[in-house]
Short mmCIF file of C-alpha atoms in Angstrom, two decimals:
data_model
loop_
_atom_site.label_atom_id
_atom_site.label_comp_id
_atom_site.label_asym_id
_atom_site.label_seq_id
_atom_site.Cartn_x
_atom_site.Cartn_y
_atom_site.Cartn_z
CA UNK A 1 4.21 0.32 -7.66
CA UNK A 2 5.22 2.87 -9.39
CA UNK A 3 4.73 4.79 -13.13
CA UNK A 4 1.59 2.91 -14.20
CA UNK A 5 0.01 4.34 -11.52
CA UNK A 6 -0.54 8.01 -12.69
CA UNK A 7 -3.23 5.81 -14.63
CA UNK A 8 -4.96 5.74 -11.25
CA UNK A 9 -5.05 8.97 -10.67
CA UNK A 10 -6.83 10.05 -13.35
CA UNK A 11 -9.44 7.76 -11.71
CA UNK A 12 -8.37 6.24 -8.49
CA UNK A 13 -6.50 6.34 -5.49
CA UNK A 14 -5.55 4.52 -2.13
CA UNK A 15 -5.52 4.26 1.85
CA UNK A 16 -7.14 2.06 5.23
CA UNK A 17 -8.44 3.30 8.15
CA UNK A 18 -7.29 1.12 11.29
CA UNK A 19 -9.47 0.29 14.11
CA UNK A 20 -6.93 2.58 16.75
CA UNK A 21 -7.71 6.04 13.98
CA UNK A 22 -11.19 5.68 13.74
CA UNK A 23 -12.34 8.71 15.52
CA UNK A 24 -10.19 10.97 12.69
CA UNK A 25 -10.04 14.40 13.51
CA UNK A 26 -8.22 16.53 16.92
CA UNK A 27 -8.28 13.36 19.39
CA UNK A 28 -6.43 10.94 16.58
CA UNK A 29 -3.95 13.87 15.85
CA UNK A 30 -3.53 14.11 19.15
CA UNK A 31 -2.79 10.76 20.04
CA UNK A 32 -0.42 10.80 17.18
CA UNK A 33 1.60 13.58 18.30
CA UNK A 34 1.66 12.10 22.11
CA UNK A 35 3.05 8.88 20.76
CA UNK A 36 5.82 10.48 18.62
CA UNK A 37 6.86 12.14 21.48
CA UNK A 38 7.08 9.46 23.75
CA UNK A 39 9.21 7.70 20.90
CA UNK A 40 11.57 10.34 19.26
CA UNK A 41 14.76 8.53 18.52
CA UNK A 42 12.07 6.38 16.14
CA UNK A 43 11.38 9.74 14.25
CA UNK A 44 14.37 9.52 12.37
CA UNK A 45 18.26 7.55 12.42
CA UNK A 46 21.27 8.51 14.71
CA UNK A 47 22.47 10.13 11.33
CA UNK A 48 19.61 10.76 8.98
CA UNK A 49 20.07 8.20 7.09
CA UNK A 50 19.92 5.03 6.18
CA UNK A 51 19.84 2.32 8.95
CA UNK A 52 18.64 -1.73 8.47
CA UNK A 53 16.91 -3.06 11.22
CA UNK A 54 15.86 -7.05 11.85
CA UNK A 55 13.00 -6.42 14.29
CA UNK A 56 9.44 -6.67 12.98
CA UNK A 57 8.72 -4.91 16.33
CA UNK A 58 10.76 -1.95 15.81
CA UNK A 59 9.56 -1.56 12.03
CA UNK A 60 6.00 -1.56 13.65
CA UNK A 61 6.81 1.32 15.99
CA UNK A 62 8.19 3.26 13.52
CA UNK A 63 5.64 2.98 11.54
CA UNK A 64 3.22 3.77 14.33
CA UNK A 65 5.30 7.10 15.16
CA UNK A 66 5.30 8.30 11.82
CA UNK A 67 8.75 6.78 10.28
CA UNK A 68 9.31 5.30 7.05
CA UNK A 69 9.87 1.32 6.61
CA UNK A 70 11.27 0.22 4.09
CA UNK A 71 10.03 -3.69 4.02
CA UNK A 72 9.58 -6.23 1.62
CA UNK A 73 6.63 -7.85 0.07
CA UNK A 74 6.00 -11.00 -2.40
CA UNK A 75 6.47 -8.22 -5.21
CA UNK A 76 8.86 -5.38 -4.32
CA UNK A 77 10.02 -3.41 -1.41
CA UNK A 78 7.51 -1.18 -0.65
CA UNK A 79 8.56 2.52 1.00
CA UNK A 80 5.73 2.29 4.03
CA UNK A 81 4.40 5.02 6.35
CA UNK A 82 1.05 5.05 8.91
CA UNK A 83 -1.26 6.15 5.85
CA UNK A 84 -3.21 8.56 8.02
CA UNK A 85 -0.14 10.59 8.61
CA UNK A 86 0.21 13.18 6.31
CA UNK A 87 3.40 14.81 7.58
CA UNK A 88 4.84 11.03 7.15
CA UNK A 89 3.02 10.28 3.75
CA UNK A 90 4.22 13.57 2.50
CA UNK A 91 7.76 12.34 3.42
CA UNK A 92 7.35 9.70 0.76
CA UNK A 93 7.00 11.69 -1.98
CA UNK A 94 9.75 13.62 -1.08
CA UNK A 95 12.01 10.67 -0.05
CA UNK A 96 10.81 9.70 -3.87
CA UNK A 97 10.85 12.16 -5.68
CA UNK A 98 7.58 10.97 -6.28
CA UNK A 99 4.47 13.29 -8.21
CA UNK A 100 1.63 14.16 -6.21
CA UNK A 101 -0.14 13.38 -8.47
CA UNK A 102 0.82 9.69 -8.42
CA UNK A 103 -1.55 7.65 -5.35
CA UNK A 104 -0.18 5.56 -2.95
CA UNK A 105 -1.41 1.88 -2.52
CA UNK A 106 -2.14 1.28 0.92
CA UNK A 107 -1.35 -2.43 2.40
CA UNK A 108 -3.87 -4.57 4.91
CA UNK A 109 -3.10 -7.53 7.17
CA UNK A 110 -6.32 -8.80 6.40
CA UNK A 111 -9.38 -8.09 4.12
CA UNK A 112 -12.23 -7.31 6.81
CA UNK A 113 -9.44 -4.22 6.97
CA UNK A 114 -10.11 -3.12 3.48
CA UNK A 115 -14.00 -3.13 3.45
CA UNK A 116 -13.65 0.13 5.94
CA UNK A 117 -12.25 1.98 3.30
CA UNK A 118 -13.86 2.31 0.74
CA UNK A 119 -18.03 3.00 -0.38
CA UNK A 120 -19.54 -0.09 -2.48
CA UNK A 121 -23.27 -0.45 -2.93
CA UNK A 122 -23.99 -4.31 -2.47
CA UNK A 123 -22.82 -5.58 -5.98
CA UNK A 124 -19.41 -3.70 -5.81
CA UNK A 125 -18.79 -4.97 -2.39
CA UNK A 126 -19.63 -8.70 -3.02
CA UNK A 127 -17.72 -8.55 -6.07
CA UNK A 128 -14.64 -6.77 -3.66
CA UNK A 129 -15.01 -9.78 -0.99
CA UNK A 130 -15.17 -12.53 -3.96
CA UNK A 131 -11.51 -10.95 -5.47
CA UNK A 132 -10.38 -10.96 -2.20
CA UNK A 133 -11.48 -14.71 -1.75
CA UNK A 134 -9.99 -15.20 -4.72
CA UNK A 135 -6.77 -13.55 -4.67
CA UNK A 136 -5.89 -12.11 -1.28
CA UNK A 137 -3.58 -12.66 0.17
CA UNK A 138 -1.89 -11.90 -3.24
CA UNK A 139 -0.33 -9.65 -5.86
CA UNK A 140 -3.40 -7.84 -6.78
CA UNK A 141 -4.67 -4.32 -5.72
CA UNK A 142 -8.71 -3.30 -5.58
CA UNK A 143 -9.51 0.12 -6.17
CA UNK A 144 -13.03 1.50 -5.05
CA UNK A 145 -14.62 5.29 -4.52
CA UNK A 146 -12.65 6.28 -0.82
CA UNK A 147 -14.13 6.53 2.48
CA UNK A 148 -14.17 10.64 3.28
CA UNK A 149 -11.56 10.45 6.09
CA UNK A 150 -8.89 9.21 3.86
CA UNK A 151 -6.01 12.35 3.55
CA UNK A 152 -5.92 13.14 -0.02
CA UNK A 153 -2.34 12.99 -0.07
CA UNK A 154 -2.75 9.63 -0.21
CA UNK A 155 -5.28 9.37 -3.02
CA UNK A 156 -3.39 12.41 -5.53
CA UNK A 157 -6.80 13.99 -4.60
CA UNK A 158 -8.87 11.29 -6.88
CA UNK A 159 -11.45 10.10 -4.31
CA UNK A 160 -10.21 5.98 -4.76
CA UNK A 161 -8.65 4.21 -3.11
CA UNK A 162 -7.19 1.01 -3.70
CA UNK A 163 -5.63 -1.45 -1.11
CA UNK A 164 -3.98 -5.04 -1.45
CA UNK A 165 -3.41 -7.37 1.09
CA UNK A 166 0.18 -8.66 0.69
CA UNK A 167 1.23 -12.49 0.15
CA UNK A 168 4.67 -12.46 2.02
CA UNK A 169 3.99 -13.63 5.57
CA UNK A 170 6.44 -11.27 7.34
CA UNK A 171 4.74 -8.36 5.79
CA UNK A 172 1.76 -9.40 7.03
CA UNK A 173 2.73 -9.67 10.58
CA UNK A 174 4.51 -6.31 10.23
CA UNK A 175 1.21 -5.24 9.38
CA UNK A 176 -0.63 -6.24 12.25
CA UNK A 177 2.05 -5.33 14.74
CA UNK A 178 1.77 -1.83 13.24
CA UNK A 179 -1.82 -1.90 13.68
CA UNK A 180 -2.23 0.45 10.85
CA UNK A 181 -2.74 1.08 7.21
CA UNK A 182 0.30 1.34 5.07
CA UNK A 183 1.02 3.41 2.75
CA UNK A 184 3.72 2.38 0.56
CA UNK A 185 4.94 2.36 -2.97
CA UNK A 186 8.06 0.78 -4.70
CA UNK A 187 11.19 1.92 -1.95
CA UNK A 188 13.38 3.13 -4.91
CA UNK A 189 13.83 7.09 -6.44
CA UNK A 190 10.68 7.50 -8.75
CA UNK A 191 11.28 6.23 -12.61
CA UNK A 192 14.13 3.75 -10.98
CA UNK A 193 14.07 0.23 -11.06
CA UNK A 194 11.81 -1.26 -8.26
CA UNK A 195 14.02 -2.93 -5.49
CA UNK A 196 14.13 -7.04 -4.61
CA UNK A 197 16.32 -6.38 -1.69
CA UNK A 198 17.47 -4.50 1.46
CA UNK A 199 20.75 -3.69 -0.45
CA UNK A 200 18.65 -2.35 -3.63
CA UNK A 201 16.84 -0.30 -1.33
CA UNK A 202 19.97 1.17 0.82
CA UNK A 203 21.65 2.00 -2.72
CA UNK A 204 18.56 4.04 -3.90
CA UNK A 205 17.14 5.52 -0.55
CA UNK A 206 20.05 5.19 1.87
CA UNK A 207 20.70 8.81 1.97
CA UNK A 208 17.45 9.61 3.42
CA UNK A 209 16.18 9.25 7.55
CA UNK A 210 14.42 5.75 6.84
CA UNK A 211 14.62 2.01 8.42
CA UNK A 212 15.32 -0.75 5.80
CA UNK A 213 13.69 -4.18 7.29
CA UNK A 214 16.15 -6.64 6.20
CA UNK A 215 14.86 -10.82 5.31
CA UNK A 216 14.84 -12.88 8.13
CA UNK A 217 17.68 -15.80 6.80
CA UNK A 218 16.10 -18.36 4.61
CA UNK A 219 13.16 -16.07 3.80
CA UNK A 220 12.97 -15.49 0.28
CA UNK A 221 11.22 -12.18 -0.66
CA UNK A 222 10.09 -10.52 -3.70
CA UNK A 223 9.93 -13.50 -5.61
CA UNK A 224 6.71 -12.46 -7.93
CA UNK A 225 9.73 -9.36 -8.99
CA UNK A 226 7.00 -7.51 -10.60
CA UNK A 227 4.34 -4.66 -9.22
CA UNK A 228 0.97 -6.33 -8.34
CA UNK A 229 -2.09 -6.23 -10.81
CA UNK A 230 -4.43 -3.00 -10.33
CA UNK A 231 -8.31 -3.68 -10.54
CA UNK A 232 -11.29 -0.91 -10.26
CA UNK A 233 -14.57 -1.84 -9.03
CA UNK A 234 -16.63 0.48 -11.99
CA UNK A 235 -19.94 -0.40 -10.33
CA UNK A 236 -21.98 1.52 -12.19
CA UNK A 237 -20.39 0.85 -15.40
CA UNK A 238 -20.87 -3.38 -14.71
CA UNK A 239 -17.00 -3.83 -15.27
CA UNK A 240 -13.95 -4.57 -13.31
CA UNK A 241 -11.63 -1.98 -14.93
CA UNK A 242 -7.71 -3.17 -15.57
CA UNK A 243 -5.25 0.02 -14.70
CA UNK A 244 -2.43 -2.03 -14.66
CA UNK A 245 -1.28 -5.41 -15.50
CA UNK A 246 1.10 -7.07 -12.82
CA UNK A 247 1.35 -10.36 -10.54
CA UNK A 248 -1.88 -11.80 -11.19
CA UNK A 249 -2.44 -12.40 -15.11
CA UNK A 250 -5.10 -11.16 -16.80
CA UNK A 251 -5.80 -14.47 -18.04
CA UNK A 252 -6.68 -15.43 -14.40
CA UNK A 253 -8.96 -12.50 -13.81
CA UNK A 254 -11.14 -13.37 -16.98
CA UNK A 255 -11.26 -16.39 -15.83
CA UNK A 256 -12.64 -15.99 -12.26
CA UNK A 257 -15.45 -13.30 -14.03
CA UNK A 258 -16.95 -15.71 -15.85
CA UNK A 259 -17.89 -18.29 -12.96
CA UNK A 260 -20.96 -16.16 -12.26
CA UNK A 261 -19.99 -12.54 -11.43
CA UNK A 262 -22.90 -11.02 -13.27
CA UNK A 263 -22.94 -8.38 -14.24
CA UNK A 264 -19.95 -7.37 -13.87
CA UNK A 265 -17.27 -7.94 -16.67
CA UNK A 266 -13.69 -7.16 -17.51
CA UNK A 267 -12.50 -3.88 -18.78
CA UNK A 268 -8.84 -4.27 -20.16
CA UNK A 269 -6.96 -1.95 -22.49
CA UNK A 270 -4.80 -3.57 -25.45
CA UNK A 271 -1.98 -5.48 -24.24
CA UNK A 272 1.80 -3.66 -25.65
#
């Protein structure tokens, strides 16, 4: 999730807007702030830093309260926070070391979710729904012009966003006990190697006030290993733009186009 992204922001960017933060604006920040008080000891660890925990229920509260999650996906770990929290999306990037000018892909339990983010005219949205047919649940990210509510922190400022809606079960259900979007790139220090474990994860990012969901035993994580495939919807342009090649093969993608997706077509730059 990580360097192949500045792509993106030359272009794109990322983020969901949950059912519980639809009315954006005082009342939401409100309700935000009420539950972080009501939840403190969730705000950060007993000694700001590192701490695992096993509970999908107490990774979903933190994530609700504005914490950071580190959890694991079919890919990577991803570094997660409530996407419509700046103060904890801007915690990322510092946890990071991360560019603001690098987006943020933001995670869905489902892919109803994803449709409320973003602005497709009836082409660009059936051809959305048939990748996510297709591919979702999956290693593959959709990028698409933003909804306006979406905090720019979270796009670099581009006006995309792109969201994927993870294969790993667990993640998943962390999702929809969170009950809302996820921000969350690779949980490693920006330009290091993306993490396929808890312990990679506690190495890079220990130092820093975040919760580590560990594997449940006998679950077997990250085993794609690699950052998911990044797609833009280019309505206009007829194309489905490749920003960056990843868990779903390119191969696949050109495939799937031409069963019928008139008119759109894929856009790839040269493979290294």
């Amino acid at each position: 999730m990580e360097s192949t992204l500045l792509l993106i922001a030359a272009t794109s960017s990322l983020a969901l807007m949950p059912c519980c933060m639809r009315r954006c604006g005082p009342g939401a920040a409100r309700a935000l702030h009420a539950l972080r008080a009501r939840s403190p000891a969730l705000m950060s660890t007993s000694s700001n830093r590192g701490r695992y925990v096993d509970s999908l229920d107490e990774a979903a509260l933190a994530l609700r309260s504005g914490g950071l999650v580190a959890f694991p996906t079919e890919t990577v770990y991803g570094l997660g926070a409530h996407a419509f929290d700046e103060d904890a999306v801007a915690r990322i990037f510092a946890t990071k070391g991360r560019p603001r000018t690098d987006p943020l892909i933001v995670h869905v339990a489902a892919a109803a979710e994803a449709e409320r983010l973003v602005r497709l005219g009836p082409a660009g949205l059936e051809l959305m729904r048939g990748l996510a047919a297709e591919f979702w649940p999956g290693p593959l990210t959709i990028v698409a012009p933003a909804v306006a509510e979406l905090p720019p922190a979270v796009t670099a400022g581009s006006g995309f966003v792109g969201v994927r809606c993870p294969a790993h079960a667990p993640a998943r259900a962390l999702l929809r006990a969170a009950a809302v979007p996820v921000a969350a790139p690779s949980a490693n220090r920006f330009g290091h190697v993306s993490p396929t474990s808890a312990e990679h994860v506690m190495a890079d990012l220990g130092a820093h006030p975040i919760l580590v969901l560990r594997a449940a035993p006998g679950e077997a994580p990250c085993g794609v290993g690699i950052e998911s495939t990044v797609v833009k919807v280019d309505e206009a342009g007829g194309a489905l733009v490749l920003l960056r090649r990843g868990g779903v093969p390119e191969a696949a993608l050109a495939r799937w186009l031409t069963g019928g997706r008139a008119p759109f077509s894929l856009r790839a730059p040269p493979a290294p």
